Each structure stands twice: as C-alpha cells, then as structure tokens.
XYZ file of N, CA and C in Angstrom:
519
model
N 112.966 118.503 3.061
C 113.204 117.366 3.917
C 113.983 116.284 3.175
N 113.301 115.891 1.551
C 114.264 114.910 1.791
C 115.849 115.633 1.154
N 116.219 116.851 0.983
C 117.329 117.044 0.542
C 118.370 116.746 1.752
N 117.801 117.101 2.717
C 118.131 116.914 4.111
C 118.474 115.042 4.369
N 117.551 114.608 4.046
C 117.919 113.201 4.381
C 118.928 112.524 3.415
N 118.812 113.311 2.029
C 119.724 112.471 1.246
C 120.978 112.884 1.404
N 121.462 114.171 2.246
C 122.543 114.202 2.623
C 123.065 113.536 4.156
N 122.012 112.814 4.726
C 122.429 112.708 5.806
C 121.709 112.517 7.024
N 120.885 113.990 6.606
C 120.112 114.389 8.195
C 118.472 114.292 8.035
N 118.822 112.781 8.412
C 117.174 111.833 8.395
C 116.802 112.512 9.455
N 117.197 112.665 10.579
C 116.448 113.150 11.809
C 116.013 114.684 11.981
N 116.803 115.228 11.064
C 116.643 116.980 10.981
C 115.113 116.744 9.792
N 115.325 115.850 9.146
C 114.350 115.984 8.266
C 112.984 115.074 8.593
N 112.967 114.242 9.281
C 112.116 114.013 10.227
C 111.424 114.868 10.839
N 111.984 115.839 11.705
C 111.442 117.066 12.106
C 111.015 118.307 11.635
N 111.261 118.676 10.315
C 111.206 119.145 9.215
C 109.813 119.104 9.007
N 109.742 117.628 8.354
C 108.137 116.934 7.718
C 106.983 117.088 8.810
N 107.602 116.757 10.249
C 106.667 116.549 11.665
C 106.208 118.317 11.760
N 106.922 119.148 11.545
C 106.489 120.456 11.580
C 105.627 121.098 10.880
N 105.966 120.263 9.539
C 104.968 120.503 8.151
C 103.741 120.215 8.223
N 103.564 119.064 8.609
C 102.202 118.392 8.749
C 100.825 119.348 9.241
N 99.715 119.292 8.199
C 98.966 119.969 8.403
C 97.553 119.605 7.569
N 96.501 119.887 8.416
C 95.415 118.970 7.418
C 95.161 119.451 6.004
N 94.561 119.173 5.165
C 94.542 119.530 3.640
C 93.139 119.938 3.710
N 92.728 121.458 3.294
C 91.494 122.317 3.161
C 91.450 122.499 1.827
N 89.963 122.388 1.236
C 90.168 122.191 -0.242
C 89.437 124.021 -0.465
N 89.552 125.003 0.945
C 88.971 125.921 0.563
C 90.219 126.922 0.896
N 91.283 126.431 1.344
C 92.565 127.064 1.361
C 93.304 127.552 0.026
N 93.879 128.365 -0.289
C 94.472 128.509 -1.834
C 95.509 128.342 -1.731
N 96.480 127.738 -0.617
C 97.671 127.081 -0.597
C 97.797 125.276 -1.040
N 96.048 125.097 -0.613
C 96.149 123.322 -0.755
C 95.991 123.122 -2.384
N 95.732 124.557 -2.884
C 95.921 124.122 -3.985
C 97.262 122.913 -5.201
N 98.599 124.092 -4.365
C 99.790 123.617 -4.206
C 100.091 122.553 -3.769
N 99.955 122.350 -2.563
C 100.434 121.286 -2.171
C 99.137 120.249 -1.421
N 99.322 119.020 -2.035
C 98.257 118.371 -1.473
C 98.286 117.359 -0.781
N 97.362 117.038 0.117
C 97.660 116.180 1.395
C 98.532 114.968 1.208
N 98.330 114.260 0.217
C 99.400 113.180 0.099
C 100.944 114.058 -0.443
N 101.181 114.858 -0.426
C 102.661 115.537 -0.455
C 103.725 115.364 0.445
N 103.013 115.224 1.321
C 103.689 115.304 2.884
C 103.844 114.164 2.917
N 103.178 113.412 2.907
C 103.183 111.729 2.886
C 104.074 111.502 1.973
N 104.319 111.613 0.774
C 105.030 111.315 -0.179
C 106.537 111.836 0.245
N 106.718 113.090 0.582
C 108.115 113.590 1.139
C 108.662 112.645 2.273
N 107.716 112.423 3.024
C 108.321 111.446 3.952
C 108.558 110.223 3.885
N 107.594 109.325 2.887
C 108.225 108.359 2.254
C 110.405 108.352 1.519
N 109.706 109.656 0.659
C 111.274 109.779 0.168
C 112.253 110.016 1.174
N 111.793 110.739 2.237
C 113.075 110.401 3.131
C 113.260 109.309 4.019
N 112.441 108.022 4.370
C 112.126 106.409 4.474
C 113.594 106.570 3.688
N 113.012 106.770 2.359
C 113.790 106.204 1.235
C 115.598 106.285 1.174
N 115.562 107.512 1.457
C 117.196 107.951 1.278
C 117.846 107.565 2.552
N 116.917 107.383 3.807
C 117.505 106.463 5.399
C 117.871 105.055 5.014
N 116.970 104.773 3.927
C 117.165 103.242 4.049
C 116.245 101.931 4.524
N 115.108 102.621 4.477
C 114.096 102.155 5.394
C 112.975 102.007 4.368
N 113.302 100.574 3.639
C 112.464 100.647 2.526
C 110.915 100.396 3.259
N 110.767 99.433 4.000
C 109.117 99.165 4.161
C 108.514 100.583 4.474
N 109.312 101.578 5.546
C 108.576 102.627 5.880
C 108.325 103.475 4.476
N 109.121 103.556 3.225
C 109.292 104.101 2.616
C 108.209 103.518 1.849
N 108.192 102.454 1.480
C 107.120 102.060 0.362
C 105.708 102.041 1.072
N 105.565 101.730 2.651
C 104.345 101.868 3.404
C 103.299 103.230 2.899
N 104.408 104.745 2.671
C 104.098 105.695 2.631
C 104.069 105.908 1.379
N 104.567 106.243 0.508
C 104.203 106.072 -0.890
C 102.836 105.505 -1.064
N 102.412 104.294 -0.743
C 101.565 103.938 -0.590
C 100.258 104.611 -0.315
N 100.726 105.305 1.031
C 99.535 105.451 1.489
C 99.416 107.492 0.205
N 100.356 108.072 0.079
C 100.149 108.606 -0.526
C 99.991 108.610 -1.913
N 100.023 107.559 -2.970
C 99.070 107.293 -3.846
C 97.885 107.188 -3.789
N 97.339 106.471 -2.292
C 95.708 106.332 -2.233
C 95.227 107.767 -2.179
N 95.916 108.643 -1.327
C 95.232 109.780 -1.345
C 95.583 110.528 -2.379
N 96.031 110.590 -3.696
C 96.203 111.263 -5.419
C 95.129 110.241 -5.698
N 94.973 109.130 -5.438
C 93.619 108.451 -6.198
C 92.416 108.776 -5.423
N 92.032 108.832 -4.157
C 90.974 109.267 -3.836
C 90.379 110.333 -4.188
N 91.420 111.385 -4.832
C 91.214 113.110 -5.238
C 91.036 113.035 -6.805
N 91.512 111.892 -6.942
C 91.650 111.856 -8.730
C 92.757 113.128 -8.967
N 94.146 113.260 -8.721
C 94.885 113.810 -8.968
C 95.782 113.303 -10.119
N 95.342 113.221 -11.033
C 96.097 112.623 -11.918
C 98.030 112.291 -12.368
N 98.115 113.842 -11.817
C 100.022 114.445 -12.051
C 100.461 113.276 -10.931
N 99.934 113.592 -9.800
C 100.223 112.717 -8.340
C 100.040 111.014 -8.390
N 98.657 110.994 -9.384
C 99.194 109.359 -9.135
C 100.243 108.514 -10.062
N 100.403 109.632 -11.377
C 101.628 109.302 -11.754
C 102.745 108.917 -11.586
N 103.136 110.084 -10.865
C 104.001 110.203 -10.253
C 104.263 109.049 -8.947
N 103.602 109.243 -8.233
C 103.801 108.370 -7.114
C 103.669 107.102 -7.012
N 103.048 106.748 -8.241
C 103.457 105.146 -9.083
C 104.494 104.747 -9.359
N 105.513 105.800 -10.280
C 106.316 105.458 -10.560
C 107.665 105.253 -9.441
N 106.980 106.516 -8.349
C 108.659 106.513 -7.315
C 107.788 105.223 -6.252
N 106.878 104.940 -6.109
C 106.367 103.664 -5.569
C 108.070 102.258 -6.299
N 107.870 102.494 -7.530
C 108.563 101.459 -8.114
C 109.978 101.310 -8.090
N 110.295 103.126 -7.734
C 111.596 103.130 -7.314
C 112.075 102.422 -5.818
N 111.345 102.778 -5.267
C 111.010 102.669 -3.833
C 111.144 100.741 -3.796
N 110.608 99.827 -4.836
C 110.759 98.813 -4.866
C 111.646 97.862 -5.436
N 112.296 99.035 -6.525
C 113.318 98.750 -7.294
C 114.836 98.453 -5.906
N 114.941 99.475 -4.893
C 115.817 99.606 -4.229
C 115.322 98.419 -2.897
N 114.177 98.278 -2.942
C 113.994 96.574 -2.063
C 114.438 95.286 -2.770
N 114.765 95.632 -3.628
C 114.923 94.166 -4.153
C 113.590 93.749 -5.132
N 112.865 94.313 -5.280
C 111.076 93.958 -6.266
C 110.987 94.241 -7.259
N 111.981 93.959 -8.147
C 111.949 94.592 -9.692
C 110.411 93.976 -10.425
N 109.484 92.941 -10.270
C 108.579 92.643 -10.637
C 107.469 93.900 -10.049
N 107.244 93.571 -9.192
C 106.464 94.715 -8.246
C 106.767 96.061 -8.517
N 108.075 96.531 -8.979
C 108.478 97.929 -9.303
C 107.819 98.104 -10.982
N 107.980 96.848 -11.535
C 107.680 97.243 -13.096
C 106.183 97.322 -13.292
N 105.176 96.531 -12.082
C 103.732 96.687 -12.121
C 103.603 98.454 -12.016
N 103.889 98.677 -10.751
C 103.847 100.060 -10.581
C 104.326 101.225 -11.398
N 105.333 100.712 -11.861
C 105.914 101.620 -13.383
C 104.952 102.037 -14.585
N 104.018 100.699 -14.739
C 103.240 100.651 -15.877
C 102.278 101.063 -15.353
N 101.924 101.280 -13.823
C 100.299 102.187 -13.964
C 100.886 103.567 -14.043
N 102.023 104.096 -13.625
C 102.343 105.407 -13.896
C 102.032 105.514 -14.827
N 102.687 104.916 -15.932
C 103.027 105.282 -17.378
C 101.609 105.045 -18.037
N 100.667 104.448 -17.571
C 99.170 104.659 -18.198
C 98.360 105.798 -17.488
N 98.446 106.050 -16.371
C 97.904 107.834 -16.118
C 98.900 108.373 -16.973
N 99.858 108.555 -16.750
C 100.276 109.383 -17.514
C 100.412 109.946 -18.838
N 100.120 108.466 -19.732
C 99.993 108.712 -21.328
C 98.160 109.277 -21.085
N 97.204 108.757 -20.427
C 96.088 108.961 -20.824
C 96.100 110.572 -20.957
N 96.801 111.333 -19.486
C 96.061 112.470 -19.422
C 97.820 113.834 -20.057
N 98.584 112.527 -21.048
C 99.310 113.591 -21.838
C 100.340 114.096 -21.032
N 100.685 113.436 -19.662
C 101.780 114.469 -18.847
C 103.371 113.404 -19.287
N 103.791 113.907 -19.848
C 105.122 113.788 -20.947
C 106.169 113.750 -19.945
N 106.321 113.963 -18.675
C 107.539 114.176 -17.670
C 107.361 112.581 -16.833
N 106.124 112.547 -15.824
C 105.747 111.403 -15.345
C 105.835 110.029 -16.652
N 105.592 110.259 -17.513
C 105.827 109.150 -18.438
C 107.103 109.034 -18.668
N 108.055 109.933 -18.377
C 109.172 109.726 -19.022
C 110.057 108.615 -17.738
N 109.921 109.355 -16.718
C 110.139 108.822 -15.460
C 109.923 107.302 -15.232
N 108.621 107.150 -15.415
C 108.017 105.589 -15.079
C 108.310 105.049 -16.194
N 108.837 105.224 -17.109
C 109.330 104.229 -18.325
C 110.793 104.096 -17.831
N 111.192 104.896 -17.458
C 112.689 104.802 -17.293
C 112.899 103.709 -15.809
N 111.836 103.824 -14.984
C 111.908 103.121 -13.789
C 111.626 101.466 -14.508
N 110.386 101.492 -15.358
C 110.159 100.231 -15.902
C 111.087 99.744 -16.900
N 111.991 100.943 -17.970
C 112.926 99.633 -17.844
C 114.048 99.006 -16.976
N 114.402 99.813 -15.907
C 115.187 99.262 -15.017
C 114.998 97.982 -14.085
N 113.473 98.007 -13.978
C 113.131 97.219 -12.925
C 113.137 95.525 -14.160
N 112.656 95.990 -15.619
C 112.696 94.949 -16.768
C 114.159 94.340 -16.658
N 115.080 94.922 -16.570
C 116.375 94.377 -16.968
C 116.589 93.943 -15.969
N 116.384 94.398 -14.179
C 117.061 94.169 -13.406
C 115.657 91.883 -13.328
N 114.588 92.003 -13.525
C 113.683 90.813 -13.157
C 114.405 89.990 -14.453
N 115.546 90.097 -15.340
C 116.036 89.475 -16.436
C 114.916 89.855 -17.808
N 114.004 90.299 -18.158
C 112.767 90.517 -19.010
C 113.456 91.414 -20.431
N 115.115 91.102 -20.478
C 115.554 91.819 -21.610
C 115.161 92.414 -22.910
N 114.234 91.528 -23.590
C 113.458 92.135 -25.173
C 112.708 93.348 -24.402
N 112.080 93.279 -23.321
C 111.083 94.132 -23.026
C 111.436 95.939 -22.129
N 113.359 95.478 -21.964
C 113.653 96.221 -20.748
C 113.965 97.101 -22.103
N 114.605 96.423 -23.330
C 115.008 96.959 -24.646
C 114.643 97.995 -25.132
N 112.915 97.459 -24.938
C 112.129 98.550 -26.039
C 111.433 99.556 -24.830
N 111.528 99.172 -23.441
C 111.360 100.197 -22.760
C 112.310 101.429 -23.033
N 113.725 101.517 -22.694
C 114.900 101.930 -22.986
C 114.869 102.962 -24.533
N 114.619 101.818 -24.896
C 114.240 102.912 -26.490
C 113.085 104.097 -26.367
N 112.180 103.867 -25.378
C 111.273 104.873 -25.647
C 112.100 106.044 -24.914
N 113.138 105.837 -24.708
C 113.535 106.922 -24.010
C 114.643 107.632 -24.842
N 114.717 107.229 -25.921
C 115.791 107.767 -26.496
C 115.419 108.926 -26.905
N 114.803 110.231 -26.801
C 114.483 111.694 -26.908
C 114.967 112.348 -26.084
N 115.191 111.608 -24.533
C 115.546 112.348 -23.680
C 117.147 112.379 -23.679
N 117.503 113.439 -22.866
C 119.039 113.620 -22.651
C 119.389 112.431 -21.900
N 120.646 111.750 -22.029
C 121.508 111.104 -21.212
C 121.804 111.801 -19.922
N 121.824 112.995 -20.004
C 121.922 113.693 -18.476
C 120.671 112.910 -17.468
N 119.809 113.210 -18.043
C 118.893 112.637 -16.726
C 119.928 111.258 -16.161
N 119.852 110.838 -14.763
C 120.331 110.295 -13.835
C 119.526 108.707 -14.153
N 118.108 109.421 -14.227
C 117.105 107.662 -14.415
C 117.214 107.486 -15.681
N 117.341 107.976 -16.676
C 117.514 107.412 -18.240
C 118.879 107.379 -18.120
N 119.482 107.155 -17.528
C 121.505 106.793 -18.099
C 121.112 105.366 -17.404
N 120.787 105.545 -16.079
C 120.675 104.165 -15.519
C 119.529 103.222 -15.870
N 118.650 103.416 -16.719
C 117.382 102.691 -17.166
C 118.151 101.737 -18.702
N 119.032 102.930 -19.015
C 119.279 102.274 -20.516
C 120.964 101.298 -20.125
N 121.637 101.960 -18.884
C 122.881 101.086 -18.540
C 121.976 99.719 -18.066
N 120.921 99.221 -17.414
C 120.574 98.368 -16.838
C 120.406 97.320 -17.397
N 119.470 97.591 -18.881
C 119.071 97.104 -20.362
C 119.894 97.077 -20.826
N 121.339 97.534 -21.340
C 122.272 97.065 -21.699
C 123.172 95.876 -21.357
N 123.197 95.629 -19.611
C 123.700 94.948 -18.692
C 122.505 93.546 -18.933
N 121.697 93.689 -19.124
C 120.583 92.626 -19.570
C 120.523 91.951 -20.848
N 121.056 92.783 -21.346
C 121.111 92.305 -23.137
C 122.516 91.748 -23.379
N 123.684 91.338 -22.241
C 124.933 91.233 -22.195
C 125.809 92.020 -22.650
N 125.604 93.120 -22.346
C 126.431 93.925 -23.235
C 127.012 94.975 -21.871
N 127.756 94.554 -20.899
C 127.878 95.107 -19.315
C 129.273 96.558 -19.541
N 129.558 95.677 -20.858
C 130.636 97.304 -21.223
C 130.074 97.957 -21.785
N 128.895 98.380 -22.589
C 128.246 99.416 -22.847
C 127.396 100.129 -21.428
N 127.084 98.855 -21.132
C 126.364 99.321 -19.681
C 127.145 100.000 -18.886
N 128.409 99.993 -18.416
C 129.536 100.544 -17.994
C 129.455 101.720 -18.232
N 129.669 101.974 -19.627
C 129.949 103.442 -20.257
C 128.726 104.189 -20.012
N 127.820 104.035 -20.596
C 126.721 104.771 -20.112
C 126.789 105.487 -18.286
C-alpha cells in the first residue's frame, strides 16, 4: 500500500489497506508476522506520502499504542521514530526529536541496531532543522558507521551541516 501511495495511487492504496484489515488473533501463526498495529501503521504511511499529515500522525499514533500495549519492542521503536518523521514533515521538529529519542531508548535498551540507527538519524534532522546545532552534531556523528547510501543518514548529516553553517557541505552530501 504505501508503495502504491508513494507513487501516486493513494486511493488504490486506500483500498488495498481497507481489504487488509483484519482482527489480530494471538492464536493465529500468521499474527505472529504481522501485528495489529501494522495495518495501522501502513496506513498512516500512506496519510503520509498523500500528504495528510494529521491523518498520518493520528495513526502512527494510534499504532504505537498498540506495539506498547503488546510490549512489542521492534514496533515501538520503530514507530517512534517514523511518528517523528511523520512530524518532521508537519513542520514539529521539537515534537519529532521527542519521539526520535524514545525510539532510540527502546531501541538501545533491547539492542535492535537498525531502529536505533533510524531514530538517530530522524533526531538529528529534526535537531538541526529546531536550530539545536551542537546537539544535531553529535547526533550525526553517531551515524558515521553507516553508509551514506542510506537516504535518512545523507539527509540527517546534510541537515546538521546546514545548521552548523556549512549549507555547501550540506549541499554535497
């Protein structure tokens, strides 16, 4: 669904998600896979790629509560951090960097090295973009292991560069 929306077809993917929808059985061996806030979360992201931030962050929302009601740890990571994306693209770089940093504390507690990488990279973007430069800095740096390929670490460390005045390095990146 949302590959569908990010090319375009919010409404194909609308219908997509509306088809998907299905209650979450914890005695099913499919819900293993996929879990009830998934769906919620997919449809947030396609909120997201329409353009429709409140619907988008509404849902995120509501699918973090349900990774925290389950104690899903990977999920509330995760959905912390694209929560922040989700706020980063409203205009809430404060509000995006709160949410960044609870990712990035499930995530260091329970060791998942991908979700941390993510929500650091969201927190320093959302740091540079609220002006918080020393801090967007050493966010940025924790990312220096990862490839420049990733899409959110080119733009986490161009952002922090653009913050630290330096808008032609930020450029290049």
């Amino acid at each position: 669904a949302y590959a569908l929306a990010s090319t375009g077809s919010c409404e194909r993917a609308a219908s997509v998600l509306a088809a998907s929808h299905r209650p979450w059985a914890t005695d099913e061996p499919e819900s293993l896979f996929v879990h009830e806030g998934s769906s919620v979360m997919a449809e947030a992201l396609v909120h997201h790629a329409a353009g429709r931030m409140p619907a988008a962050a509404a849902g995120m929302t509501r699918a973090l509560h349900h990774a925290v009601e389950d104690n899903l740890a990977q999920a509330q990571a995760s959905y912390s951090w694209q929560l922040g994306r989700i706020l980063l693209a409203s205009g809430r770089p404060r509000a995006a960097a709160r949410w960044a940093r609870d990712g990035i504390a499930v995530a260091t507690a329970r060791d998942l090295k991908g979700p941390a990488y993510l929500a650091t990279a969201c927190l320093a973007t959302a740091l540079a973009q609220a002006g918080d430069v020393e801090q967007a800095e050493e966010a940025a740096a924790r990312l220096s292991a990862l490839p420049m390929s990733l899409g959110m670490v080119a733009q986490a460390r161009a952002w922090a560069a653009a913050a630290a005045g330096d808008a032609t390095r930020g450029a290049r990146i």
